[in-house]
Coordinates of C-alpha atoms in Angstrom, one line a residue:
M20 CA 5.7 34.7 18.5
P21 CA 2.8 37.3 18.7
F22 CA -0.5 35.8 19.6
S23 CA -2.0 37.3 16.5
D24 CA 0.1 34.8 14.5
I25 CA -1.2 31.7 16.3
G26 CA -4.7 31.6 14.7
S27 CA -7.8 30.1 16.2
L28 CA -7.4 28.3 19.5
V29 CA -9.8 25.9 21.3
L30 CA -9.2 25.3 25.0
V31 CA -10.8 22.0 26.1
G32 CA -11.2 22.2 29.9
A33 CA -11.3 25.4 31.8
G34 CA -10.7 24.4 35.4
K35 CA -7.9 25.9 37.5
M36 CA -5.0 25.2 35.2
G37 CA -6.9 25.8 32.0
G38 CA -8.5 29.0 33.4
A39 CA -5.0 30.2 34.5
M40 CA -3.6 29.7 31.1
L41 CA -6.5 31.5 29.4
H42 CA -6.1 34.4 31.8
G43 CA -2.4 34.6 31.0
W44 CA -3.1 34.5 27.2
L45 CA -5.7 37.2 27.3
K46 CA -3.6 39.5 29.6
K47 CA -0.7 39.1 27.1
G48 CA -2.8 40.2 24.2
M49 CA -4.5 37.2 22.7
S50 CA -7.7 38.3 21.0
P51 CA -10.9 37.0 22.7
K52 CA -12.3 36.4 19.2
A53 CA -9.5 33.9 18.5
V54 CA -10.1 31.6 21.4
A55 CA -13.1 29.4 22.4
I56 CA -13.6 27.3 25.5
V57 CA -15.1 23.8 25.5
D58 CA -16.2 22.7 29.0
P59 CA -19.6 21.5 30.3
H60 CA -18.7 22.6 33.8
I61 CA -16.6 25.7 33.5
G62 CA -14.5 26.9 36.4
S63 CA -15.1 30.2 38.2
E64 CA -12.0 31.9 36.9
A65 CA -12.7 31.0 33.3
F66 CA -16.4 32.0 33.8
S67 CA -15.4 35.5 34.9
M68 CA -13.3 35.8 31.7
L69 CA -16.3 34.8 29.6
I70 CA -18.1 37.8 31.1
E71 CA -15.1 40.2 31.0
Y72 CA -13.7 39.3 27.6
S73 CA -16.8 37.8 25.9
V74 CA -14.9 34.6 25.1
T75 CA -17.0 32.0 23.2
H76 CA -18.0 29.0 25.3
Y77 CA -19.3 25.6 24.1
K78 CA -20.5 22.9 26.3
D79 CA -19.7 20.3 23.7
A80 CA -17.0 20.1 21.0
A81 CA -19.6 18.8 18.6
D82 CA -21.0 22.4 18.4
I83 CA -17.8 23.7 16.8
S84 CA -18.2 23.8 13.0
A85 CA -14.6 23.8 11.8
P86 CA -11.1 22.6 12.9
A87 CA -9.0 24.9 15.0
D88 CA -5.4 25.9 14.3
V89 CA -4.5 25.0 17.9
V90 CA -6.3 22.8 20.4
V91 CA -5.2 22.8 24.1
L92 CA -6.3 19.8 26.1
A93 CA -6.6 20.9 29.8
V94 CA -8.9 18.2 31.1
K95 CA -8.1 15.9 34.0
P96 CA -6.3 12.7 33.0
Q97 CA -9.3 10.6 34.0
Q98 CA -11.5 12.6 31.6
M99 CA -9.2 12.1 28.6
G100 CA -10.9 8.9 27.5
E101 CA -14.2 10.6 27.2
A102 CA -12.8 13.9 25.8
L103 CA -10.6 12.6 23.0
P104 CA -13.2 11.0 20.7
A105 CA -15.4 14.1 20.8
L106 CA -12.5 16.2 19.4
R107 CA -12.3 14.6 16.0
R108 CA -14.1 17.4 14.2
V109 CA -12.1 20.1 16.0
V110 CA -8.7 18.5 15.2
G111 CA -7.9 18.7 11.5
P112 CA -4.8 17.2 9.8
T113 CA -2.8 20.4 10.4
T114 CA -4.2 21.3 13.9
L115 CA -1.5 21.6 16.6
V116 CA -2.7 19.6 19.6
V117 CA -1.2 20.6 23.0
S118 CA -2.0 18.4 26.0
I119 CA -1.3 19.3 29.6
A120 CA -2.9 16.2 31.0
A121 CA -0.5 14.1 33.1
G122 CA -0.1 10.4 32.1
T123 CA -1.4 10.6 28.5
T124 CA 1.4 9.8 26.1
L125 CA 2.1 11.2 22.7
A126 CA 1.3 7.7 21.3
N127 CA -2.1 7.6 23.0
L128 CA -2.9 11.1 21.8
S129 CA -1.9 10.2 18.2
A130 CA -4.0 7.0 18.3
A131 CA -7.1 9.1 19.2
L132 CA -6.5 12.3 17.2
G133 CA -4.4 11.3 14.2
D134 CA -0.9 11.8 13.0
G135 CA -0.7 15.6 13.1
P136 CA 1.6 17.7 15.3
I137 CA 1.1 16.9 19.0
I138 CA 3.0 18.4 22.0
R139 CA 2.8 17.1 25.5
V140 CA 3.3 19.6 28.3
M141 CA 3.8 19.2 32.1
P142 CA 2.9 22.6 33.8
N143 CA 2.6 23.3 37.5
T144 CA 0.1 25.2 39.6
P145 CA 2.1 28.5 40.1
A146 CA 0.9 29.2 36.5
Q147 CA -2.2 30.5 38.4
V148 CA -0.1 33.5 39.5
G149 CA 2.0 33.8 36.3
Q150 CA 5.0 31.9 37.8
G151 CA 4.5 28.5 36.4
M152 CA 7.2 26.1 35.1
S153 CA 6.2 24.1 32.0
V154 CA 8.2 21.4 30.1
A155 CA 7.2 20.3 26.6
V156 CA 8.0 17.4 24.3
G157 CA 6.6 16.9 20.8
N158 CA 6.1 14.1 18.3
G159 CA 8.0 13.6 15.1
V160 CA 6.0 16.0 13.0
V161 CA 6.3 19.0 15.3
T162 CA 8.2 21.9 13.6
E163 CA 10.1 24.9 14.9
A164 CA 7.1 27.0 14.1
H165 CA 4.9 24.8 16.3
R166 CA 7.5 25.0 19.1
R167 CA 7.4 28.8 18.9
I168 CA 3.6 28.8 19.2
V169 CA 3.7 26.6 22.3
T170 CA 6.6 28.5 23.9
S171 CA 4.5 31.7 23.5
L172 CA 1.5 30.1 25.2
L173 CA 3.5 28.7 28.1
N174 CA 5.6 31.8 28.7
A175 CA 2.4 33.8 29.2
V176 CA 2.0 32.0 32.5
G177 CA 5.7 31.6 33.6
K178 CA 8.7 29.9 32.1
S179 CA 9.1 26.9 29.8
A180 CA 11.7 24.4 28.6
W181 CA 11.8 21.6 26.1
I182 CA 13.0 18.0 26.2
T183 CA 13.4 15.6 23.3
D184 CA 13.0 12.3 25.2
E185 CA 9.4 11.8 26.3
A186 CA 10.5 9.3 29.0
L187 CA 12.0 12.2 30.9
I188 CA 8.5 13.7 31.3
D189 CA 8.0 11.4 34.3
V190 CA 11.0 13.0 36.0
V191 CA 9.7 16.4 35.2
T192 CA 6.3 15.4 36.6
A193 CA 8.0 14.3 39.8
L194 CA 10.2 17.4 40.1
S195 CA 8.4 20.5 39.0
G196 CA 4.9 19.1 38.4
G197 CA 4.6 18.0 42.0
G198 CA 7.2 20.4 43.3
P199 CA 4.9 23.1 44.6
A200 CA 3.3 20.5 47.0
Y201 CA 6.8 19.8 48.4
V202 CA 7.3 23.5 49.0
F203 CA 4.0 23.8 50.7
L204 CA 4.9 20.8 52.9
L205 CA 8.1 22.5 53.9
V206 CA 6.1 25.5 55.0
E207 CA 3.9 23.2 57.1
A208 CA 6.9 21.5 58.6
L209 CA 8.7 24.8 59.4
A210 CA 5.6 26.2 61.1
A211 CA 5.0 23.0 63.1
A212 CA 8.6 23.0 64.3
G213 CA 8.4 26.6 65.4
E214 CA 5.2 25.9 67.2
K215 CA 6.7 22.9 69.0
A216 CA 9.6 25.2 70.0
G217 CA 7.2 27.7 71.7
L218 CA 6.0 30.1 69.1
S219 CA 2.3 30.7 68.5
H220 CA 0.6 28.9 65.6
D221 CA -0.1 32.2 63.8
L222 CA 3.4 33.6 64.2
S223 CA 5.1 30.3 63.2
M224 CA 3.0 30.1 60.0
L225 CA 3.7 33.7 59.2
L226 CA 7.4 33.2 59.6
A227 CA 7.4 30.0 57.5
R228 CA 5.3 31.4 54.7
Q229 CA 7.2 34.7 54.4
T230 CA 10.5 32.9 54.6
I231 CA 9.6 30.7 51.6
I232 CA 8.1 33.6 49.7
G233 CA 11.2 35.8 50.4
G234 CA 13.6 33.0 49.5
G235 CA 11.8 32.4 46.2
A236 CA 11.8 36.1 45.4
L237 CA 15.6 36.3 46.2
L238 CA 16.2 33.4 43.8
A239 CA 14.2 35.2 41.1
G240 CA 15.8 38.6 41.7
V241 CA 19.5 37.8 41.6
P242 CA 21.6 35.7 39.3
T243 CA 23.4 34.0 42.2
D244 CA 23.0 30.2 42.2
A245 CA 21.1 28.4 45.1
A246 CA 24.2 26.9 46.6
T247 CA 25.9 30.3 46.9
L248 CA 22.8 31.9 48.4
R249 CA 22.7 29.1 51.0
K250 CA 26.3 29.7 51.9
N251 CA 25.7 33.5 52.1
V252 CA 23.2 32.8 54.9
T253 CA 25.5 30.4 56.7
S254 CA 28.1 31.8 59.1
P255 CA 30.8 29.2 60.1
G256 CA 29.9 27.7 63.5
G257 CA 26.6 29.7 63.6
T258 CA 23.0 28.7 64.1
T259 CA 22.2 28.1 60.4
A260 CA 25.3 25.9 60.2
A261 CA 24.0 23.8 63.1
A262 CA 20.7 23.3 61.3
L263 CA 22.3 22.5 58.0
A264 CA 24.5 19.9 59.7
V265 CA 21.3 18.0 60.3
L266 CA 19.5 18.7 57.0
M267 CA 22.6 17.9 54.9
G268 CA 23.7 14.9 56.9
E269 CA 23.4 11.2 55.8
Q270 CA 19.9 11.1 57.2
G271 CA 19.0 14.6 55.9
W272 CA 17.1 16.0 53.0
Q273 CA 19.0 14.7 50.0
P274 CA 18.3 11.0 50.5
L275 CA 14.6 11.7 51.2
V276 CA 14.3 14.0 48.2
D277 CA 16.0 11.4 46.0
E278 CA 13.6 8.8 47.2
A279 CA 10.6 11.0 46.8
I280 CA 11.4 12.0 43.2
A281 CA 12.0 8.4 42.3
A282 CA 8.7 7.4 43.8
A283 CA 6.8 10.1 42.0
A284 CA 8.5 9.3 38.6
R285 CA 7.8 5.6 39.1
R286 CA 4.1 6.4 39.7
S287 CA 4.0 8.6 36.7
R288 CA 5.2 5.8 34.5
E289 CA 2.6 3.5 36.0
L290 CA -0.2 5.9 35.3
A291 CA 0.9 6.3 31.7
G292 CA 0.7 2.5 31.3

């Protein structure tokens, strides 16, 4: 859907994630006149866009005179309790509300903002470089037109997918929401192992970073599935096979990853109450 068809949009919260999304929207052609930011403490990236694009900025939602067509909630979860009541005048009966705050359920959003269309989204931090992964779920009044609007907004900063069962958002949070941290931890672990084996700190970190960057680019650049790419690197009886025998053994990665995802999903459910 062209951004010109979305109408007026209010972005509540312009920190790293909100600022990244705004940057993606403006780069993809959203009119600066169609968007306004509400944030008393605007982030540096969003502030630079205020200057470059002349985006309207409000410190308080009470300063907005009329409901918006779309409201995107990008505040931290712990700030939602304070932010939601202030949005009553910005959210009209037909306003599409999109929340990217972890742990705030559709039911909680409806209780605060009314029975209009509400979509809950779990994005991740690679949205800051246009490579995010976002998963969305909507309430019962969300239409296909609403889905097209949100898909356009999310695809401006990466890729998106939809689910119909809100309970699965906890697994999404555990997998792709926290996933970048797991990748960064792998870089740290690879670099530390290389350093322990005799390489310098700087060289170990360079090798680890570029290997992950290159592996991700290869995944993005070819249609081959991950298992086949792994096998393509692995010569029978070779060095990679020796490493994979450890990593894919009974005490290897899969049981640890299963446990980690389960722990994160469990915590996500706890935070949502």
